[in-house]
CSV table of C-alpha atoms in Angstrom, one decimal:
chain,number,residue,atom,x,y,z
P,39,MET,CA,51.8,-46.1,-97.1
P,40,HIS,CA,51.4,-43.6,-94.3
P,41,ALA,CA,51.8,-39.9,-95.3
P,42,THR,CA,54.7,-39.4,-92.8
P,43,GLN,CA,56.9,-42.0,-94.4
P,44,ARG,CA,59.5,-40.9,-96.9
P,45,PHE,CA,61.4,-42.8,-99.5
P,46,LEU,CA,65.1,-42.8,-100.3
P,47,SER,CA,66.9,-44.3,-103.3
P,48,ARG,CA,68.9,-47.4,-102.8
P,49,ARG,CA,72.0,-45.5,-104.1
P,50,SER,CA,71.6,-42.9,-101.4
P,51,VAL,CA,71.3,-45.5,-98.6
P,52,LEU,CA,74.4,-47.4,-99.8
P,53,LYS,CA,76.3,-44.1,-100.0
P,54,ILE,CA,75.4,-43.2,-96.4
P,55,LEU,CA,76.4,-46.6,-95.2
P,56,GLY,CA,79.6,-46.4,-97.2
P,57,MET,CA,80.4,-43.0,-95.7
P,58,ALA,CA,79.8,-44.4,-92.2
P,59,SER,CA,82.1,-47.4,-92.8
P,60,SER,CA,84.9,-45.2,-94.0
P,61,GLY,CA,84.7,-43.1,-90.8
P,62,ILE,CA,83.0,-40.1,-92.3
P,63,ALA,CA,80.0,-38.9,-90.4
P,64,ALA,CA,76.8,-39.0,-92.5
P,65,SER,CA,74.5,-36.1,-92.5
P,66,ARG,CA,71.8,-36.3,-89.7
P,67,TRP,CA,68.2,-35.3,-90.0
P,68,LEU,CA,68.9,-32.5,-87.4
P,69,ALA,CA,68.2,-28.8,-87.4
P,70,PRO,CA,71.0,-26.4,-88.2
P,71,ASP,CA,71.3,-25.5,-84.5
P,72,ALA,CA,71.6,-29.1,-83.4
P,73,ALA,CA,75.1,-28.5,-82.0
P,74,MET,CA,73.5,-26.6,-79.1
P,75,ALA,CA,71.6,-29.7,-78.1
P,76,GLN,CA,74.9,-31.6,-77.8
P,77,GLN,CA,76.7,-29.3,-75.4
P,78,PRO,CA,77.7,-31.3,-72.3
P,79,ALA,CA,75.9,-30.6,-69.1
P,80,ALA,CA,77.5,-28.2,-66.7
P,81,GLU,CA,79.6,-29.8,-63.9
P,82,ARG,CA,77.4,-30.3,-60.8
P,83,SER,CA,77.2,-32.6,-57.9
P,84,MET,CA,75.0,-35.7,-58.1
P,85,GLU,CA,71.4,-35.1,-57.3
P,86,THR,CA,70.0,-37.1,-54.4
P,87,PHE,CA,66.6,-38.7,-54.1
P,88,THR,CA,64.4,-37.7,-51.3
P,89,GLY,CA,61.8,-40.5,-51.5
P,90,PRO,CA,59.4,-41.9,-50.8
P,91,GLY,CA,57.9,-38.9,-52.5
P,92,ALA,CA,57.9,-38.4,-56.3
P,93,ASN,CA,61.2,-37.6,-58.0
P,94,SER,CA,61.4,-33.8,-58.1
P,95,HIS,CA,64.2,-33.8,-60.7
P,96,TRP,CA,63.6,-33.7,-64.5
P,97,ASN,CA,65.9,-36.7,-65.0
P,98,SER,CA,66.5,-39.8,-62.9
P,99,VAL,CA,69.1,-39.7,-60.2
P,100,GLY,CA,72.3,-41.5,-61.0
P,101,PRO,CA,75.9,-41.2,-62.1
P,102,TYR,CA,77.0,-40.3,-65.6
P,103,VAL,CA,78.7,-43.1,-67.5
P,104,THR,CA,80.2,-43.5,-70.9
P,105,GLU,CA,79.4,-46.6,-73.0
P,106,PRO,CA,80.7,-47.4,-76.6
P,107,GLN,CA,79.3,-45.0,-79.2
P,108,LYS,CA,77.6,-42.9,-76.4
P,109,VAL,CA,78.2,-39.6,-74.8
P,110,PRO,CA,77.9,-39.6,-71.0
P,111,LEU,CA,74.4,-40.7,-70.1
P,112,ILE,CA,72.6,-41.3,-66.7
P,113,LEU,CA,73.0,-44.8,-65.4
P,114,LEU,CA,69.9,-46.5,-64.0
P,115,THR,CA,71.2,-50.1,-64.0
P,116,ASP,CA,74.1,-51.9,-65.6
P,117,ARG,CA,72.6,-55.4,-65.9
P,118,PRO,CA,70.5,-55.1,-68.0
P,119,VAL,CA,71.9,-51.8,-69.3
P,120,GLN,CA,69.6,-48.8,-68.8
P,121,LEU,CA,70.8,-45.3,-69.7
P,122,GLU,CA,68.8,-42.1,-69.6
P,123,THR,CA,69.2,-39.1,-71.9
P,124,PRO,CA,70.0,-35.8,-70.1
P,125,ARG,CA,67.5,-33.0,-70.5
P,126,HIS,CA,69.6,-30.6,-72.7
P,127,TYR,CA,69.6,-33.1,-75.6
P,128,PHE,CA,65.9,-32.5,-76.2
P,129,ARG,CA,66.4,-28.9,-77.5
P,130,THR,CA,65.9,-30.1,-81.1
P,131,ALA,CA,63.4,-32.2,-82.8
P,132,PHE,CA,65.8,-35.1,-83.4
P,133,THR,CA,67.9,-36.8,-80.7
P,134,PRO,CA,71.5,-37.4,-81.5
P,135,ASN,CA,72.3,-41.1,-81.8
P,136,GLU,CA,75.1,-40.9,-79.3
P,137,ALA,CA,72.7,-39.4,-76.7
P,138,PHE,CA,69.8,-41.7,-77.4
P,139,TYR,CA,68.6,-43.5,-74.3
P,140,VAL,CA,69.3,-47.3,-73.8
P,141,ARG,CA,67.0,-49.9,-72.3
P,142,TRP,CA,67.5,-53.7,-72.5
P,143,HIS,CA,65.6,-56.4,-70.6
P,144,LEU,CA,68.0,-59.3,-70.1
P,145,GLU,CA,71.6,-59.3,-69.2
P,146,GLY,CA,72.9,-61.1,-72.3
P,147,ILE,CA,73.0,-58.3,-74.8
P,148,PRO,CA,75.2,-58.5,-78.0
P,149,ASN,CA,78.4,-56.6,-78.0
P,150,GLY,CA,78.9,-57.1,-81.7
P,151,VAL,CA,77.3,-58.7,-84.7
P,152,ASP,CA,79.3,-60.4,-87.5
P,153,LEU,CA,77.4,-59.4,-90.7
P,154,LYS,CA,78.9,-62.4,-92.5
P,155,ASP,CA,76.8,-64.6,-90.4
P,156,TRP,CA,73.8,-62.5,-89.4
P,157,LYS,CA,70.5,-62.8,-91.3
P,158,LEU,CA,67.0,-61.6,-90.7
P,159,ARG,CA,64.7,-64.6,-90.9
P,160,ILE,CA,61.0,-64.6,-91.6
P,161,GLU,CA,59.5,-67.9,-90.6
P,162,GLY,CA,56.5,-69.7,-88.9
P,163,ASN,CA,53.1,-69.9,-90.5
P,164,VAL,CA,54.3,-68.6,-93.9
P,165,ASN,CA,54.3,-70.1,-97.4
P,166,LYS,CA,58.0,-69.3,-98.0
P,167,PRO,CA,60.4,-68.9,-95.1
P,168,LEU,CA,63.0,-66.2,-96.0
P,169,ALA,CA,66.4,-65.0,-94.8
P,170,PHE,CA,68.1,-61.7,-95.7
P,171,THR,CA,71.5,-60.4,-95.2
P,172,LEU,CA,71.9,-56.7,-94.4
P,173,PRO,CA,73.1,-55.9,-98.0
P,174,GLU,CA,70.0,-57.7,-99.3
P,175,LEU,CA,67.7,-55.7,-97.2
P,176,MET,CA,69.3,-52.5,-98.5
P,177,GLU,CA,69.4,-53.6,-102.1
P,178,LYS,CA,66.2,-55.6,-102.7
P,179,PHE,CA,63.8,-53.2,-101.2
P,180,LYS,CA,63.0,-49.5,-101.7
P,181,PRO,CA,64.2,-47.7,-98.5
P,182,VAL,CA,61.5,-45.8,-96.6
P,183,SER,CA,62.0,-43.3,-93.8
P,184,VAL,CA,59.8,-42.3,-90.9
P,185,ALA,CA,60.3,-39.8,-88.1
P,186,ALA,CA,59.2,-41.5,-84.9
P,187,VAL,CA,59.5,-41.2,-81.1
P,188,ASN,CA,60.9,-44.2,-79.3
P,189,GLN,CA,59.7,-44.0,-75.7
P,190,CYS,CA,60.2,-46.5,-72.9
P,191,SER,CA,56.9,-47.7,-71.4
P,192,GLY,CA,58.3,-46.7,-68.0
P,193,ASN,CA,59.3,-43.2,-68.9
P,194,SER,CA,58.6,-40.9,-65.9
P,195,ARG,CA,57.9,-43.9,-63.6
P,196,SER,CA,59.6,-42.0,-60.8
P,197,ARG,CA,56.7,-39.6,-60.8
P,198,LEU,CA,54.1,-42.1,-59.6
P,199,LEU,CA,52.8,-42.2,-56.1
P,200,PRO,CA,52.8,-44.6,-54.3
P,201,ARG,CA,56.1,-45.6,-55.9
P,202,VAL,CA,56.2,-48.8,-58.0
P,203,PRO,CA,59.0,-51.3,-58.8
P,204,GLY,CA,61.0,-51.0,-62.0
P,205,GLY,CA,63.6,-48.6,-63.4
P,206,GLN,CA,63.1,-45.2,-61.8
P,207,TRP,CA,63.2,-43.2,-65.0
P,208,GLY,CA,62.9,-39.5,-65.0
P,209,HIS,CA,61.6,-38.0,-68.3
P,210,GLY,CA,64.7,-38.9,-70.4
P,211,ALA,CA,63.7,-42.5,-71.5
P,212,MET,CA,62.7,-41.2,-74.9
P,213,GLY,CA,64.2,-40.0,-78.1
P,214,ASN,CA,63.2,-39.1,-81.7
P,215,ALA,CA,65.0,-40.2,-84.8
P,216,MET,CA,64.5,-40.5,-88.6
P,217,TRP,CA,64.5,-44.2,-89.1
P,218,THR,CA,65.2,-45.7,-92.6
P,219,GLY,CA,64.7,-49.2,-93.7
P,220,VAL,CA,62.3,-51.7,-95.2
P,221,ARG,CA,58.6,-51.8,-94.7
P,222,LEU,CA,57.6,-54.8,-92.5
P,223,ARG,CA,54.6,-55.4,-94.7
P,224,GLU,CA,56.8,-56.0,-97.7
P,225,LEU,CA,58.7,-58.7,-95.9
P,226,LEU,CA,55.5,-60.4,-94.7
P,227,ASP,CA,54.0,-60.2,-98.2
P,228,MET,CA,57.1,-61.8,-99.8
P,229,ALA,CA,57.0,-64.7,-97.3
P,230,GLY,CA,53.2,-65.1,-97.8
P,231,ILE,CA,51.1,-65.4,-94.7
P,232,LYS,CA,49.1,-68.6,-94.5
P,233,GLY,CA,45.4,-68.7,-93.6
P,234,GLY,CA,44.6,-69.0,-89.9
P,235,SER,CA,47.5,-66.8,-88.8
P,236,LEU,CA,46.8,-64.5,-85.8
P,237,GLN,CA,50.0,-62.7,-84.8
P,238,VAL,CA,53.5,-61.8,-85.8
P,239,GLN,CA,56.2,-62.3,-83.3
P,240,PHE,CA,59.6,-60.5,-83.0
P,241,GLN,CA,62.8,-61.6,-81.4
P,242,GLY,CA,66.3,-60.1,-81.3
P,243,LEU,CA,69.7,-61.3,-80.0
P,244,GLU,CA,68.9,-60.4,-76.4
P,245,THR,CA,69.1,-63.5,-74.1
P,246,GLY,CA,69.0,-64.3,-70.5
P,247,GLN,CA,70.2,-67.2,-68.2
P,248,GLY,CA,66.7,-68.2,-67.1
P,249,PRO,CA,65.1,-71.5,-68.0
P,250,ALA,CA,64.1,-72.0,-71.7
P,251,GLY,CA,60.5,-70.9,-72.3
P,252,LEU,CA,60.5,-68.3,-69.6
P,253,GLY,CA,60.8,-64.5,-69.9
P,254,SER,CA,64.2,-64.5,-68.2
P,255,ASN,CA,65.5,-66.6,-71.2
P,256,ARG,CA,64.2,-64.7,-74.3
P,257,PHE,CA,62.5,-61.4,-74.9
P,258,LEU,CA,59.6,-61.8,-77.4
P,259,LYS,CA,56.9,-59.4,-78.5
P,260,SER,CA,54.0,-59.8,-80.9
P,261,LEU,CA,51.4,-57.7,-82.7
P,262,ASP,CA,48.0,-58.9,-84.1
P,263,LEU,CA,48.1,-59.4,-87.9
P,264,LYS,CA,44.8,-57.3,-88.0
P,265,ASN,CA,46.5,-54.4,-86.4
P,266,PRO,CA,46.8,-51.5,-88.9
P,267,VAL,CA,50.1,-50.4,-87.3
P,268,LEU,CA,51.8,-53.2,-89.2
P,269,ASP,CA,51.5,-51.1,-92.3
P,270,GLU,CA,53.5,-48.3,-90.7
P,271,CYS,CA,56.2,-50.5,-89.2
P,272,VAL,CA,59.8,-50.3,-90.6
P,273,VAL,CA,62.7,-52.7,-90.1
P,274,ALA,CA,65.3,-49.9,-89.8
P,275,TYR,CA,69.0,-50.1,-90.5
P,276,LEU,CA,69.6,-46.3,-90.4
P,277,MET,CA,69.0,-44.0,-87.5
P,278,ASN,CA,69.3,-40.3,-88.3
P,279,GLY,CA,71.1,-41.2,-91.5
P,280,GLU,CA,73.7,-43.5,-89.8
P,281,PRO,CA,73.9,-47.1,-88.9
P,282,LEU,CA,72.3,-47.9,-85.5
P,283,PRO,CA,74.6,-47.8,-82.4
P,284,MET,CA,75.1,-51.3,-81.1
P,285,LEU,CA,73.3,-50.3,-77.9
P,286,ASN,CA,70.2,-49.2,-79.9
P,287,GLY,CA,69.9,-52.3,-81.9
P,288,PHE,CA,72.4,-52.7,-84.7
P,289,PRO,CA,72.1,-54.0,-87.4
P,290,VAL,CA,68.3,-53.6,-87.6
P,291,ARG,CA,65.5,-52.9,-85.2
P,292,LEU,CA,61.8,-52.8,-85.5
P,293,VAL,CA,60.2,-49.4,-85.6
P,294,VAL,CA,56.5,-49.3,-84.5
P,295,PRO,CA,55.4,-45.6,-84.9
P,296,GLY,CA,53.2,-44.3,-82.0
P,297,TYR,CA,53.8,-47.4,-79.9
P,298,PHE,CA,55.8,-47.8,-76.7
P,299,ALA,CA,59.4,-49.1,-77.2
P,300,THR,CA,58.6,-52.6,-75.8
P,301,TYR,CA,57.6,-53.5,-79.4
P,302,TRP,CA,60.7,-51.9,-81.0
P,303,THR,CA,62.8,-55.1,-81.0
P,304,LYS,CA,66.5,-54.4,-81.1
P,305,CYS,CA,69.0,-56.5,-83.1
P,306,LEU,CA,65.9,-58.0,-84.8
P,307,THR,CA,66.8,-61.4,-86.1
P,308,TRP,CA,63.6,-63.4,-86.2
P,309,ILE,CA,60.1,-62.5,-87.5
P,310,ARG,CA,57.6,-65.3,-86.9
P,311,VAL,CA,54.0,-65.6,-88.0
P,312,LEU,CA,52.0,-67.4,-85.4
P,313,ASP,CA,48.8,-69.4,-85.9
P,314,GLY,CA,47.8,-68.9,-82.2
P,315,PRO,CA,48.0,-66.1,-79.6
P,316,ASP,CA,51.5,-65.4,-78.2
P,317,GLU,CA,51.3,-66.6,-74.5
P,318,ASN,CA,55.0,-65.8,-73.6
P,319,PHE,CA,55.7,-63.9,-70.4
P,320,TRP,CA,56.3,-60.6,-72.1
P,321,MET,CA,52.8,-60.7,-73.7
P,322,ARG,CA,50.7,-62.5,-71.1
P,323,THR,CA,52.2,-60.9,-67.9
P,324,GLY,CA,54.7,-58.1,-68.7
P,325,TYR,CA,53.9,-54.7,-70.2
P,326,ARG,CA,50.2,-54.8,-69.4
P,327,VAL,CA,48.0,-51.9,-68.2
P,328,PRO,CA,44.6,-51.7,-66.6
P,329,ASP,CA,41.8,-51.7,-69.2
P,330,THR,CA,40.5,-48.4,-67.8
P,331,PRO,CA,40.7,-44.7,-69.0
P,332,ARG,CA,44.4,-43.7,-69.0
P,333,GLY,CA,45.3,-47.1,-67.6
P,334,ASN,CA,44.4,-45.7,-64.1
P,335,THR,CA,43.7,-47.8,-61.0
P,336,THR,CA,44.5,-48.0,-57.3
P,337,PRO,CA,46.7,-50.2,-55.2
P,338,GLU,CA,43.5,-51.4,-53.4
P,339,GLU,CA,41.9,-52.5,-56.6
P,340,VAL,CA,45.0,-54.3,-57.7
P,341,LYS,CA,45.3,-56.1,-54.3
P,342,ALA,CA,41.7,-57.2,-54.5
P,343,GLY,CA,42.3,-58.7,-58.0
P,344,LYS,CA,39.7,-56.5,-59.6
P,345,VAL,CA,41.8,-55.1,-62.4
P,346,LYS,CA,41.5,-56.5,-65.9
P,347,THR,CA,44.7,-55.7,-68.0
P,348,ILE,CA,45.5,-55.4,-71.7
P,349,PRO,CA,48.9,-55.1,-73.4
P,350,ILE,CA,50.3,-51.6,-73.5
P,351,GLU,CA,50.2,-50.1,-76.9
P,352,ARG,CA,50.2,-46.4,-78.0
P,353,PHE,CA,51.7,-43.6,-75.8
P,354,PRO,CA,49.5,-40.6,-74.8
P,355,VAL,CA,50.1,-37.0,-75.8
P,356,ARG,CA,52.9,-35.3,-73.8
P,357,SER,CA,54.9,-32.1,-73.8
P,358,PHE,CA,57.9,-30.7,-72.0
P,359,LEU,CA,59.6,-27.4,-71.3
P,360,ILE,CA,63.3,-28.0,-72.0
P,361,SER,CA,64.8,-24.5,-71.5
P,362,PRO,CA,65.0,-22.6,-69.3
P,363,ASP,CA,65.5,-25.4,-66.9
P,364,GLY,CA,65.3,-23.5,-63.6
P,365,SER,CA,69.0,-24.0,-62.8
P,366,SER,CA,69.6,-20.2,-62.7
P,367,LYS,CA,67.7,-17.0,-61.9
P,368,ILE,CA,66.3,-14.9,-64.7
P,369,PRO,CA,66.3,-11.1,-64.4
P,370,ALA,CA,62.9,-9.4,-64.2
P,371,GLY,CA,61.9,-7.7,-67.4
P,372,MET,CA,64.1,-9.9,-69.6
P,373,ASN,CA,62.4,-11.3,-72.7
P,374,VAL,CA,63.1,-15.1,-72.5
P,375,THR,CA,62.2,-17.6,-75.2
P,376,LEU,CA,60.7,-20.8,-73.7
P,377,ARG,CA,61.5,-23.9,-75.8
P,378,GLY,CA,60.4,-27.5,-75.6
P,379,ILE,CA,59.0,-30.5,-77.4
P,380,ALA,CA,55.6,-32.2,-77.7
P,381,PHE,CA,54.4,-35.5,-79.2
P,382,SER,CA,51.6,-38.1,-79.3
P,383,GLY,CA,51.3,-41.7,-80.3
P,384,PHE,CA,47.8,-41.2,-81.7
P,385,ALA,CA,48.2,-38.2,-84.1
P,386,GLY,CA,50.4,-35.2,-84.8
P,387,VAL,CA,50.6,-32.4,-82.3
P,388,ASN,CA,48.7,-29.3,-83.5
P,389,ARG,CA,48.6,-27.2,-80.4
P,390,VAL,CA,50.9,-26.4,-77.5
P,391,GLU,CA,50.0,-24.0,-74.7
P,392,VAL,CA,52.1,-22.5,-71.9
P,393,SER,CA,51.2,-21.0,-68.6
P,394,ASP,CA,53.2,-18.9,-66.1
P,395,ASP,CA,50.7,-19.3,-63.3
P,396,SER,CA,50.8,-23.1,-62.9
P,397,GLY,CA,47.9,-23.7,-65.3
P,398,LYS,CA,45.4,-21.1,-64.3
P,399,THR,CA,45.6,-19.3,-67.7
P,400,TRP,CA,47.1,-20.5,-71.0
P,401,LEU,CA,48.6,-18.9,-74.1
P,402,ALA,CA,49.3,-20.7,-77.4
P,403,ALA,CA,53.0,-21.3,-78.3
P,404,LYS,CA,54.5,-21.2,-81.8
P,405,LEU,CA,55.0,-24.7,-83.3
P,406,GLY,CA,58.2,-25.8,-85.0
P,407,GLU,CA,58.5,-27.8,-88.2
P,408,ASN,CA,56.2,-30.7,-88.7
P,409,TYR,CA,58.2,-33.9,-89.4
P,410,GLY,CA,55.2,-36.2,-89.3
P,411,ALA,CA,52.5,-37.5,-86.9
P,412,TYR,CA,54.9,-39.5,-84.7
P,413,SER,CA,57.8,-37.1,-84.4
P,414,PHE,CA,58.8,-34.7,-81.7
P,415,ARG,CA,57.3,-31.2,-82.5
P,416,THR,CA,59.3,-28.4,-81.2
P,417,TRP,CA,57.6,-25.3,-79.8
P,418,GLU,CA,58.6,-21.9,-78.5
P,419,SER,CA,57.0,-19.0,-76.7
P,420,SER,CA,58.2,-15.5,-75.7
P,421,TRP,CA,57.9,-14.7,-72.0
P,422,ILE,CA,58.7,-11.7,-69.8
P,423,ALA,CA,58.5,-12.0,-66.0
P,424,LYS,CA,57.7,-8.4,-65.0
P,425,SER,CA,58.4,-8.8,-61.3
P,426,PRO,CA,60.8,-10.8,-59.1
P,427,GLY,CA,59.7,-14.0,-57.4
P,428,PRO,CA,59.0,-17.7,-58.2
P,429,TYR,CA,57.0,-18.7,-61.2
P,430,TRP,CA,55.6,-22.1,-62.1
P,431,LEU,CA,55.7,-22.6,-65.8
P,432,ALA,CA,53.4,-25.3,-67.2
P,433,VAL,CA,53.0,-26.7,-70.7
P,434,ARG,CA,50.3,-28.9,-72.3
P,435,ALA,CA,49.8,-30.3,-75.8
P,436,THR,CA,46.9,-31.3,-77.9
P,437,ASP,CA,47.0,-33.6,-80.9
P,438,GLU,CA,45.0,-33.7,-84.1
P,439,LYS,CA,42.5,-36.2,-82.7
P,440,GLY,CA,41.7,-33.9,-79.8
P,441,ASN,CA,43.7,-35.6,-77.1
P,442,THR,CA,44.9,-33.1,-74.6
P,443,GLN,CA,47.2,-33.6,-71.6
P,444,PRO,CA,45.3,-33.9,-68.3
P,445,ASP,CA,46.3,-32.3,-65.1
P,446,GLU,CA,45.7,-35.4,-63.0
P,447,PRO,CA,48.2,-38.0,-62.1
P,448,VAL,CA,47.9,-41.7,-63.1
P,449,TRP,CA,48.7,-44.8,-61.2
P,450,ASN,CA,49.1,-48.5,-62.1
P,451,PRO,CA,51.4,-51.2,-60.8
P,452,GLY,CA,53.7,-51.1,-63.9
P,453,GLY,CA,54.4,-47.4,-63.6
P,454,TYR,CA,53.2,-46.7,-67.2
P,455,LEU,CA,51.3,-44.0,-69.2
P,456,TRP,CA,52.3,-41.0,-67.1
P,457,ASN,CA,51.4,-37.8,-69.1
P,458,ARG,CA,50.3,-35.3,-66.5
P,459,ILE,CA,51.0,-31.6,-67.3
P,460,GLU,CA,54.6,-30.9,-66.2
P,461,ARG,CA,55.6,-27.8,-64.2
P,462,GLN,CA,58.9,-26.1,-63.8
P,463,GLU,CA,59.8,-23.6,-61.2
P,464,ILE,CA,61.6,-20.5,-62.5
P,465,VAL,CA,63.0,-18.0,-60.0
P,466,VAL,CA,63.1,-14.4,-61.3
P,467,GLY,CA,65.4,-11.9,-59.6
P,468,ASN,CA,65.8,-8.1,-59.5
P,469,ALA,CA,67.3,-6.7,-62.7
P,470,SER,CA,69.3,-4.0,-60.9
């Protein structure tokens, strides 16, 4: 069991679910000042895109919409549903469920699940096919919790130049939650994996109208059975201490700590052990990156057919300044607290540095509470701008394996793996 996973008693889990079903909000894994992170954004006119250059805004550009169980989020597309989390919700380590971003792949998403009929099925190349109701998952297995960032593979895609197809996410296609559920390894061990098995495949209730057997009909993802991440995976039925919102995968979703969200199957209903490689579209063609450092390549190399690709897996180290956000002037001489988040898919963040001269010099920031290797890590730093004028604040993070954010862009045709050092312009005015 990974050190960042935490156990809950069955009684406490059932109590939480009971509270939620009776309309009482269960306690979240949020800091005491979490309310600040939930304040609505100030009224403002819709930002406009000025392409073909990179998106200059922190978030994507689109209207705010309200969906069931959600606060107003930024709409990218409505079929399939793609909603981005506004910047101010990242002021705390844990992202409120109602503000958590949404990304589906096919238009046929479930609007509800009847728990009298729903079961999680473990099948395929196993000794004993199994099926569990939600109460059975809660009662037969010891609950385990893990804090983990869920980040869309295309997060920050609108930063890439030249621009690439796909949802033009800003930075808000990510979120951090405390996920509680059953260890995937326990389910697989109970079913008994037969010899000769190679991969385990995951499928939820998401469907499309395309022909059977094609990616437009079903969304399927697989992991190698030799991959050690399987020992860290959780089939989660609680998110920040509450049942998952429908749009985030109720009744259960797969949690793959450190991996991009393409593997985090929502409304997980089938787990299949395969005796051969998964050759479906979403593995063979979709969500692949160049087999190069940082997944970097060029349009010319892609056009020439010279790029070998591999499935996308772990996300790189990243960090963000969340406040101040540059929307208003700061008086010269004022002591301002810079605040933000950092995270990595490879190891816990152990260093964050900030710069007020666009990366020429750096100072270490103070790190917030450590919730585990795969969680957001908050940071803060005191800053005083002594004279009026524009400042470019930059932030970079380093994880425990020595991975540090680079200051060079990345490009690949999928628009993945962006983790360049981010900069924010802050205008300082006269104090008098």
